[in-house]
Amino acid sequence: MSDTNTYTPPKVWTWDKASGGKFASTNRPIAGATHDKELPVGDHALQLYSLATPNGVKVTVMLEELLAAGHKGAEYDAWYIDIGEGDQFGSGFVEVNPTSKIPALLDRSTDPGTRVFESASILFYLAEKFGAFLPSDGKARVETMNWLFWQMGSAPYLGGGFGHFYYYAPEQWEYPINRFAMEVKRQLDVLDRHLAENKYLAGDEYTIADIATWPWYGVLALGKQYGDAGTFLDVKSYEHVQRWTREIGQRDAVIRGRAVNRGWGEDGEQVRERHSAADFDGKTGVRI
């Protein structure tokens, strides 16, 4: 529906009320810790503090793919960060990620430990550390990075733009929904045209570009993001994206990775904390 009320911005903006919507309690215009809280630490060198949102799923899928490929050093502890309860504003989390956003990774194989934040940075760090899912060939490597950075620049229009105004905002307004729906459909068309000529984003090889992009655009293309947004955006019409997303969604590591740090859905889909492969016993994972 159209908003008939015209908003006149004040000369200087002040934070005098919640922003509204599902995540109003987690949004604020300042950084830093709100309370003292140490982070838990497990037995493995890699400590992940996250939640199974699209950005969080990128990293758990990457870690599960590394383990599936035989990289035993990729064993990890995954700790559940409840952003609705403000866990990301605890002092320990802020030390690992000063932006108070999931995911955050601490690599204790170095002394002192190495903190890694921002999902693309984590994927790149792990790919370099284990020599996997990032081509060594110059052209293929550049193409991987092209699409990785494309995803990082594009996803805010999908999540913070379209997803927010279409699904999470307390009221629906025609202008922002139309504006961001047009942009998301343009992005889907970019992917569809590219995937018509390429098996994966960087070519014939499955890379961190696919791992980064799939939890956002692949899940949207499955019609499992933002309520009935799949119908609204006619995602089934992007046939090459459909082929790509279903192939990736059937990978065992993706099925497992989507379940890690997940606190919703069927019981078999939830592995709130992950400390070993045994944590998946009796779990189905998240299947398409």
mmCIF file of C-alpha atoms in Angstrom:
data_model
loop_
_atom_site.group_PDB
_atom_site.id
_atom_site.type_symbol
_atom_site.label_atom_id
_atom_site.label_comp_id
_atom_site.label_asym_id
_atom_site.label_seq_id
_atom_site.Cartn_x
_atom_site.Cartn_y
_atom_site.Cartn_z
ATOM 1 C CA MET A 1 0.000 0.000 0.000
ATOM 2 C CA SER A 2 1.079 3.616 -0.504
ATOM 3 C CA ASP A 3 2.155 5.781 2.386
ATOM 4 C CA THR A 4 0.165 9.008 2.299
ATOM 5 C CA ASN A 5 2.131 10.650 5.113
ATOM 6 C CA THR A 6 5.115 12.730 4.080
ATOM 7 C CA TYR A 7 8.104 12.545 6.371
ATOM 8 C CA THR A 8 10.196 15.662 6.810
ATOM 9 C CA PRO A 9 13.635 14.776 8.203
ATOM 10 C CA PRO A 10 14.849 16.912 11.111
ATOM 11 C CA LYS A 11 17.924 19.036 10.605
ATOM 12 C CA VAL A 12 19.891 16.747 12.923
ATOM 13 C CA TRP A 13 18.782 13.156 13.445
ATOM 14 C CA THR A 14 18.507 11.891 17.029
ATOM 15 C CA TRP A 15 17.838 8.417 18.364
ATOM 16 C CA ASP A 16 14.673 8.934 20.358
ATOM 17 C CA LYS A 17 12.668 5.817 19.502
ATOM 18 C CA ALA A 18 13.084 2.245 18.326
ATOM 19 C CA SER A 19 13.318 1.715 14.586
ATOM 20 C CA GLY A 20 10.420 -0.727 14.582
ATOM 21 C CA GLY A 21 10.154 -4.171 13.100
ATOM 22 C CA LYS A 22 11.411 -7.550 14.240
ATOM 23 C CA PHE A 23 14.969 -6.425 14.947
ATOM 24 C CA ALA A 24 14.203 -3.086 16.614
ATOM 25 C CA SER A 25 15.752 -4.189 19.900
ATOM 26 C CA THR A 26 19.084 -5.038 18.241
ATOM 27 C CA ASN A 27 19.519 -1.840 16.221
ATOM 28 C CA ARG A 28 21.297 1.158 17.673
ATOM 29 C CA PRO A 29 23.413 4.008 16.287
ATOM 30 C CA ILE A 30 26.441 3.377 18.515
ATOM 31 C CA ALA A 31 29.052 0.644 18.727
ATOM 32 C CA GLY A 32 30.774 -1.062 21.634
ATOM 33 C CA ALA A 33 29.847 -3.519 24.368
ATOM 34 C CA THR A 34 26.737 -3.103 26.473
ATOM 35 C CA HIS A 35 27.707 -5.673 29.104
ATOM 36 C CA ASP A 36 30.577 -7.842 30.279
ATOM 37 C CA LYS A 37 30.393 -11.416 29.048
ATOM 38 C CA GLU A 38 33.244 -13.741 28.162
ATOM 39 C CA LEU A 39 32.921 -16.025 25.167
ATOM 40 C CA PRO A 40 32.992 -19.805 25.645
ATOM 41 C CA VAL A 41 35.990 -21.654 24.240
ATOM 42 C CA GLY A 42 36.063 -25.275 23.075
ATOM 43 C CA ASP A 43 38.818 -27.754 22.281
ATOM 44 C CA HIS A 44 39.470 -26.882 18.645
ATOM 45 C CA ALA A 45 41.700 -24.209 17.192
ATOM 46 C CA LEU A 46 38.800 -22.670 15.280
ATOM 47 C CA GLN A 47 36.133 -21.046 17.435
ATOM 48 C CA LEU A 48 33.054 -19.779 15.612
ATOM 49 C CA TYR A 49 30.507 -17.480 17.236
ATOM 50 C CA SER A 50 27.492 -17.248 14.999
ATOM 51 C CA LEU A 51 23.850 -17.794 14.107
ATOM 52 C CA ALA A 52 22.329 -19.571 11.097
ATOM 53 C CA THR A 53 21.377 -16.431 9.204
ATOM 54 C CA PRO A 54 22.599 -16.296 5.578
ATOM 55 C CA ASN A 55 25.917 -14.732 6.602
ATOM 56 C CA GLY A 56 26.389 -17.279 9.355
ATOM 57 C CA VAL A 57 25.541 -20.191 7.065
ATOM 58 C CA LYS A 58 28.297 -19.140 4.672
ATOM 59 C CA VAL A 59 30.930 -19.986 7.266
ATOM 60 C CA THR A 60 29.439 -23.197 8.645
ATOM 61 C CA VAL A 61 28.996 -24.498 5.101
ATOM 62 C CA MET A 62 32.617 -23.597 4.342
ATOM 63 C CA LEU A 63 33.871 -25.407 7.426
ATOM 64 C CA GLU A 64 31.770 -28.480 6.678
ATOM 65 C CA GLU A 65 32.998 -28.451 3.063
ATOM 66 C CA LEU A 66 36.594 -28.303 4.277
ATOM 67 C CA LEU A 67 36.026 -31.256 6.599
ATOM 68 C CA ALA A 68 34.298 -33.202 3.825
ATOM 69 C CA ALA A 69 37.331 -32.539 1.626
ATOM 70 C CA GLY A 70 39.596 -34.104 4.262
ATOM 71 C CA HIS A 71 41.019 -31.013 5.964
ATOM 72 C CA LYS A 72 41.077 -32.260 9.560
ATOM 73 C CA GLY A 73 42.488 -28.958 10.786
ATOM 74 C CA ALA A 74 39.117 -27.405 9.989
ATOM 75 C CA GLU A 75 37.469 -29.032 13.004
ATOM 76 C CA TYR A 76 35.674 -26.303 14.877
ATOM 77 C CA ASP A 77 33.505 -25.341 17.809
ATOM 78 C CA ALA A 78 30.407 -23.365 16.830
ATOM 79 C CA TRP A 79 28.730 -21.365 19.580
ATOM 80 C CA TYR A 80 25.185 -20.024 19.335
ATOM 81 C CA ILE A 81 24.943 -16.220 19.425
ATOM 82 C CA ASP A 82 21.387 -15.094 20.129
ATOM 83 C CA ILE A 83 21.199 -11.684 18.484
ATOM 84 C CA GLY A 84 17.651 -11.214 19.764
ATOM 85 C CA GLU A 85 19.037 -11.348 23.307
ATOM 86 C CA GLY A 86 21.975 -9.054 22.514
ATOM 87 C CA ASP A 87 24.756 -11.666 22.811
ATOM 88 C CA GLN A 88 26.645 -9.815 20.072
ATOM 89 C CA PHE A 89 27.022 -6.818 22.370
ATOM 90 C CA GLY A 90 28.848 -8.755 25.075
ATOM 91 C CA SER A 91 32.420 -7.639 25.756
ATOM 92 C CA GLY A 92 33.946 -10.928 24.626
ATOM 93 C CA PHE A 93 32.136 -10.882 21.302
ATOM 94 C CA VAL A 94 33.038 -7.253 20.672
ATOM 95 C CA GLU A 95 36.702 -8.132 21.208
ATOM 96 C CA VAL A 96 36.458 -10.630 18.355
ATOM 97 C CA ASN A 97 34.217 -8.477 16.181
ATOM 98 C CA PRO A 98 34.012 -4.752 16.989
ATOM 99 C CA THR A 99 31.055 -4.390 14.587
ATOM 100 C CA SER A 100 28.880 -6.665 16.779
ATOM 101 C CA LYS A 101 27.696 -8.723 13.813
ATOM 102 C CA ILE A 102 27.772 -12.453 13.283
ATOM 103 C CA PRO A 103 29.701 -14.434 12.199
ATOM 104 C CA ALA A 104 32.950 -14.003 14.116
ATOM 105 C CA LEU A 105 35.864 -16.446 14.059
ATOM 106 C CA LEU A 106 38.806 -16.824 16.409
ATOM 107 C CA ASP A 107 41.731 -18.924 15.171
ATOM 108 C CA ARG A 108 43.686 -20.084 18.215
ATOM 109 C CA SER A 109 46.315 -21.894 16.132
ATOM 110 C CA THR A 110 48.240 -18.605 16.205
ATOM 111 C CA ASP A 111 49.678 -16.931 19.297
ATOM 112 C CA PRO A 112 47.995 -14.665 20.039
ATOM 113 C CA GLY A 113 44.809 -15.849 18.380
ATOM 114 C CA THR A 114 43.731 -14.317 15.092
ATOM 115 C CA ARG A 115 40.292 -12.728 14.980
ATOM 116 C CA VAL A 116 38.466 -12.755 11.649
ATOM 117 C CA PHE A 117 35.202 -10.940 11.041
ATOM 118 C CA GLU A 118 32.999 -10.146 8.034
ATOM 119 C CA SER A 119 31.780 -13.298 6.306
ATOM 120 C CA ALA A 120 33.746 -12.794 3.082
ATOM 121 C CA SER A 121 36.930 -12.196 5.054
ATOM 122 C CA ILE A 122 36.345 -15.429 6.973
ATOM 123 C CA LEU A 123 35.760 -17.399 3.766
ATOM 124 C CA PHE A 124 38.894 -15.961 2.182
ATOM 125 C CA TYR A 125 40.930 -16.593 5.333
ATOM 126 C CA LEU A 126 39.846 -20.234 5.515
ATOM 127 C CA ALA A 127 40.335 -20.772 1.782
ATOM 128 C CA GLU A 128 43.894 -19.466 2.022
ATOM 129 C CA LYS A 129 44.628 -21.321 5.244
ATOM 130 C CA PHE A 130 43.605 -24.692 3.818
ATOM 131 C CA GLY A 131 44.264 -24.107 0.131
ATOM 132 C CA ALA A 132 40.722 -25.016 -0.854
ATOM 133 C CA PHE A 133 37.716 -23.564 -2.713
ATOM 134 C CA LEU A 134 39.810 -20.723 -4.098
ATOM 135 C CA PRO A 135 41.531 -21.383 -7.443
ATOM 136 C CA SER A 136 45.253 -20.801 -7.687
ATOM 137 C CA ASP A 137 44.992 -19.951 -11.384
ATOM 138 C CA GLY A 138 45.077 -16.201 -11.840
ATOM 139 C CA LYS A 139 42.009 -15.777 -14.050
ATOM 140 C CA ALA A 140 39.800 -18.212 -12.112
ATOM 141 C CA ARG A 141 40.985 -16.745 -8.835
ATOM 142 C CA VAL A 142 40.093 -13.214 -9.941
ATOM 143 C CA GLU A 143 36.687 -14.399 -11.177
ATOM 144 C CA THR A 144 36.040 -15.989 -7.779
ATOM 145 C CA MET A 145 36.889 -12.745 -6.023
ATOM 146 C CA ASN A 146 34.763 -10.776 -8.491
ATOM 147 C CA TRP A 147 31.662 -12.743 -7.522
ATOM 148 C CA LEU A 148 32.544 -12.870 -3.834
ATOM 149 C CA PHE A 149 32.700 -9.086 -3.672
ATOM 150 C CA TRP A 150 29.614 -8.806 -5.879
ATOM 151 C CA GLN A 151 27.694 -10.807 -3.291
ATOM 152 C CA MET A 152 28.933 -8.684 -0.414
ATOM 153 C CA GLY A 153 27.915 -5.501 -2.185
ATOM 154 C CA SER A 154 24.582 -6.823 -3.436
ATOM 155 C CA ALA A 155 23.171 -8.697 -0.451
ATOM 156 C CA PRO A 156 22.378 -5.551 1.589
ATOM 157 C CA TYR A 157 19.835 -4.643 -1.101
ATOM 158 C CA LEU A 158 18.262 -8.077 -0.715
ATOM 159 C CA GLY A 159 18.312 -8.345 3.077
ATOM 160 C CA GLY A 160 18.347 -4.854 4.506
ATOM 161 C CA GLY A 161 16.412 -3.476 1.577
ATOM 162 C CA PHE A 162 13.855 -5.840 0.078
ATOM 163 C CA GLY A 163 13.670 -8.330 2.945
ATOM 164 C CA HIS A 164 13.250 -5.627 5.537
ATOM 165 C CA PHE A 165 10.531 -3.617 3.821
ATOM 166 C CA TYR A 166 8.671 -6.602 2.351
ATOM 167 C CA TYR A 167 8.740 -8.910 5.369
ATOM 168 C CA TYR A 168 10.129 -7.431 8.589
ATOM 169 C CA ALA A 169 8.998 -3.791 8.630
ATOM 170 C CA PRO A 170 6.028 -3.018 10.910
ATOM 171 C CA GLU A 171 4.150 -1.572 7.910
ATOM 172 C CA GLN A 172 4.382 -2.195 4.170
ATOM 173 C CA TRP A 173 5.046 0.795 1.923
ATOM 174 C CA GLU A 174 4.821 0.679 -1.833
ATOM 175 C CA TYR A 175 7.822 2.836 -2.721
ATOM 176 C CA PRO A 176 10.612 0.936 -0.873
ATOM 177 C CA ILE A 177 9.142 -2.460 -1.745
ATOM 178 C CA ASN A 178 9.001 -1.593 -5.443
ATOM 179 C CA ARG A 179 12.444 0.007 -5.358
ATOM 180 C CA PHE A 180 14.164 -2.970 -3.778
ATOM 181 C CA ALA A 181 12.113 -5.618 -5.601
ATOM 182 C CA MET A 182 13.314 -4.114 -8.886
ATOM 183 C CA GLU A 183 16.930 -4.265 -7.696
ATOM 184 C CA VAL A 184 16.667 -7.843 -6.417
ATOM 185 C CA LYS A 185 15.144 -8.979 -9.708
ATOM 186 C CA ARG A 186 17.990 -7.264 -11.551
ATOM 187 C CA GLN A 187 20.471 -9.164 -9.388
ATOM 188 C CA LEU A 188 18.682 -12.453 -10.032
ATOM 189 C CA ASP A 189 18.834 -11.707 -13.741
ATOM 190 C CA VAL A 190 22.567 -11.034 -13.468
ATOM 191 C CA LEU A 191 23.016 -14.436 -11.842
ATOM 192 C CA ASP A 192 20.703 -16.197 -14.286
ATOM 193 C CA ARG A 193 22.481 -14.864 -17.352
ATOM 194 C CA HIS A 194 25.889 -15.754 -15.912
ATOM 195 C CA LEU A 195 24.849 -19.241 -14.807
ATOM 196 C CA ALA A 196 23.417 -19.947 -18.253
ATOM 197 C CA GLU A 197 27.021 -20.175 -19.431
ATOM 198 C CA ASN A 198 28.773 -21.357 -16.254
ATOM 199 C CA LYS A 199 28.245 -24.333 -13.952
ATOM 200 C CA TYR A 200 29.330 -22.295 -10.944
ATOM 201 C CA LEU A 201 29.965 -18.606 -10.420
ATOM 202 C CA ALA A 202 33.693 -18.776 -11.177
ATOM 203 C CA GLY A 203 33.293 -21.320 -13.970
ATOM 204 C CA ASP A 204 33.539 -25.099 -13.665
ATOM 205 C CA GLU A 205 34.836 -25.084 -10.084
ATOM 206 C CA TYR A 206 32.782 -24.755 -6.887
ATOM 207 C CA THR A 207 34.355 -21.942 -4.866
ATOM 208 C CA ILE A 208 33.882 -19.557 -1.969
ATOM 209 C CA ALA A 209 31.916 -17.357 -4.386
ATOM 210 C CA ASP A 210 29.185 -20.013 -4.517
ATOM 211 C CA ILE A 211 29.426 -20.646 -0.785
ATOM 212 C CA ALA A 212 28.923 -16.938 -0.112
ATOM 213 C CA THR A 213 26.114 -16.383 -2.606
ATOM 214 C CA TRP A 214 24.006 -19.506 -2.111
ATOM 215 C CA PRO A 215 22.693 -18.794 1.431
ATOM 216 C CA TRP A 216 21.250 -15.512 0.157
ATOM 217 C CA TYR A 217 20.172 -15.951 -3.437
ATOM 218 C CA GLY A 218 19.944 -19.731 -3.538
ATOM 219 C CA VAL A 219 17.589 -19.933 -0.574
ATOM 220 C CA LEU A 220 15.544 -17.054 -2.021
ATOM 221 C CA ALA A 221 15.303 -18.947 -5.315
ATOM 222 C CA LEU A 222 13.973 -21.954 -3.400
ATOM 223 C CA GLY A 223 11.128 -19.766 -2.134
ATOM 224 C CA LYS A 224 12.309 -20.136 1.462
ATOM 225 C CA GLN A 225 13.235 -16.564 2.268
ATOM 226 C CA TYR A 226 11.006 -13.715 3.495
ATOM 227 C CA GLY A 227 7.664 -15.492 3.595
ATOM 228 C CA ASP A 228 6.016 -15.626 0.146
ATOM 229 C CA ALA A 229 8.709 -13.463 -1.462
ATOM 230 C CA GLY A 230 9.546 -16.252 -3.894
ATOM 231 C CA THR A 231 6.107 -15.954 -5.460
ATOM 232 C CA PHE A 232 6.201 -12.160 -5.379
ATOM 233 C CA LEU A 233 9.554 -12.114 -7.194
ATOM 234 C CA ASP A 234 8.672 -15.010 -9.532
ATOM 235 C CA VAL A 235 11.912 -16.769 -8.625
ATOM 236 C CA LYS A 236 10.992 -19.927 -10.561
ATOM 237 C CA SER A 237 11.407 -18.015 -13.815
ATOM 238 C CA TYR A 238 15.180 -17.842 -13.294
ATOM 239 C CA GLU A 239 15.818 -21.340 -14.603
ATOM 240 C CA HIS A 240 19.610 -21.281 -14.467
ATOM 241 C CA VAL A 241 19.601 -20.001 -10.886
ATOM 242 C CA GLN A 242 17.170 -22.829 -10.111
ATOM 243 C CA ARG A 243 19.565 -25.428 -11.518
ATOM 244 C CA TRP A 244 22.507 -23.968 -9.589
ATOM 245 C CA THR A 245 20.692 -23.615 -6.268
ATOM 246 C CA ARG A 246 19.309 -27.161 -6.305
ATOM 247 C CA GLU A 247 22.678 -28.710 -7.141
ATOM 248 C CA ILE A 248 24.380 -26.858 -4.302
ATOM 249 C CA GLY A 249 21.525 -27.437 -1.857
ATOM 250 C CA GLN A 250 21.934 -31.196 -2.226
ATOM 251 C CA ARG A 251 25.579 -31.205 -1.135
ATOM 252 C CA ASP A 252 26.024 -33.002 2.198
ATOM 253 C CA ALA A 253 28.196 -30.210 3.612
ATOM 254 C CA VAL A 254 25.538 -27.632 2.753
ATOM 255 C CA ILE A 255 22.817 -29.714 4.410
ATOM 256 C CA ARG A 256 24.927 -29.970 7.568
ATOM 257 C CA GLY A 257 26.192 -26.392 7.496
ATOM 258 C CA ARG A 258 22.692 -24.950 7.334
ATOM 259 C CA ALA A 259 21.780 -26.772 10.557
ATOM 260 C CA VAL A 260 24.676 -25.433 12.647
ATOM 261 C CA ASN A 261 23.786 -22.577 15.030
ATOM 262 C CA ARG A 262 20.136 -22.959 14.026
ATOM 263 C CA GLY A 263 17.563 -22.452 16.776
ATOM 264 C CA TRP A 264 14.349 -22.743 14.772
ATOM 265 C CA GLY A 265 12.592 -25.216 12.493
ATOM 266 C CA GLU A 266 12.159 -28.933 13.037
ATOM 267 C CA ASP A 267 14.247 -30.572 15.751
ATOM 268 C CA GLY A 268 16.198 -32.561 13.171
ATOM 269 C CA GLU A 269 17.242 -29.313 11.509
ATOM 270 C CA GLN A 270 18.751 -27.773 14.618
ATOM 271 C CA VAL A 271 22.352 -28.137 15.783
ATOM 272 C CA ARG A 272 22.530 -25.107 18.064
ATOM 273 C CA GLU A 273 26.152 -25.821 18.982
ATOM 274 C CA ARG A 274 28.600 -27.925 17.028
ATOM 275 C CA HIS A 275 31.742 -29.395 18.595
ATOM 276 C CA SER A 276 32.204 -32.612 16.613
ATOM 277 C CA ALA A 277 30.600 -34.633 13.840
ATOM 278 C CA ALA A 278 28.721 -36.538 16.539
ATOM 279 C CA ASP A 279 26.521 -33.495 17.058
ATOM 280 C CA PHE A 280 24.783 -34.386 13.792
ATOM 281 C CA ASP A 281 23.782 -37.852 15.013
ATOM 282 C CA GLY A 282 20.033 -38.253 14.683
ATOM 283 C CA LYS A 283 19.757 -34.975 12.742
ATOM 284 C CA THR A 284 18.520 -34.676 9.179
ATOM 285 C CA GLY A 285 20.138 -31.323 8.521
ATOM 286 C CA VAL A 286 18.327 -28.684 6.481
ATOM 287 C CA ARG A 287 17.316 -30.164 3.145
ATOM 288 C CA ILE A 288 15.808 -28.383 0.168
#
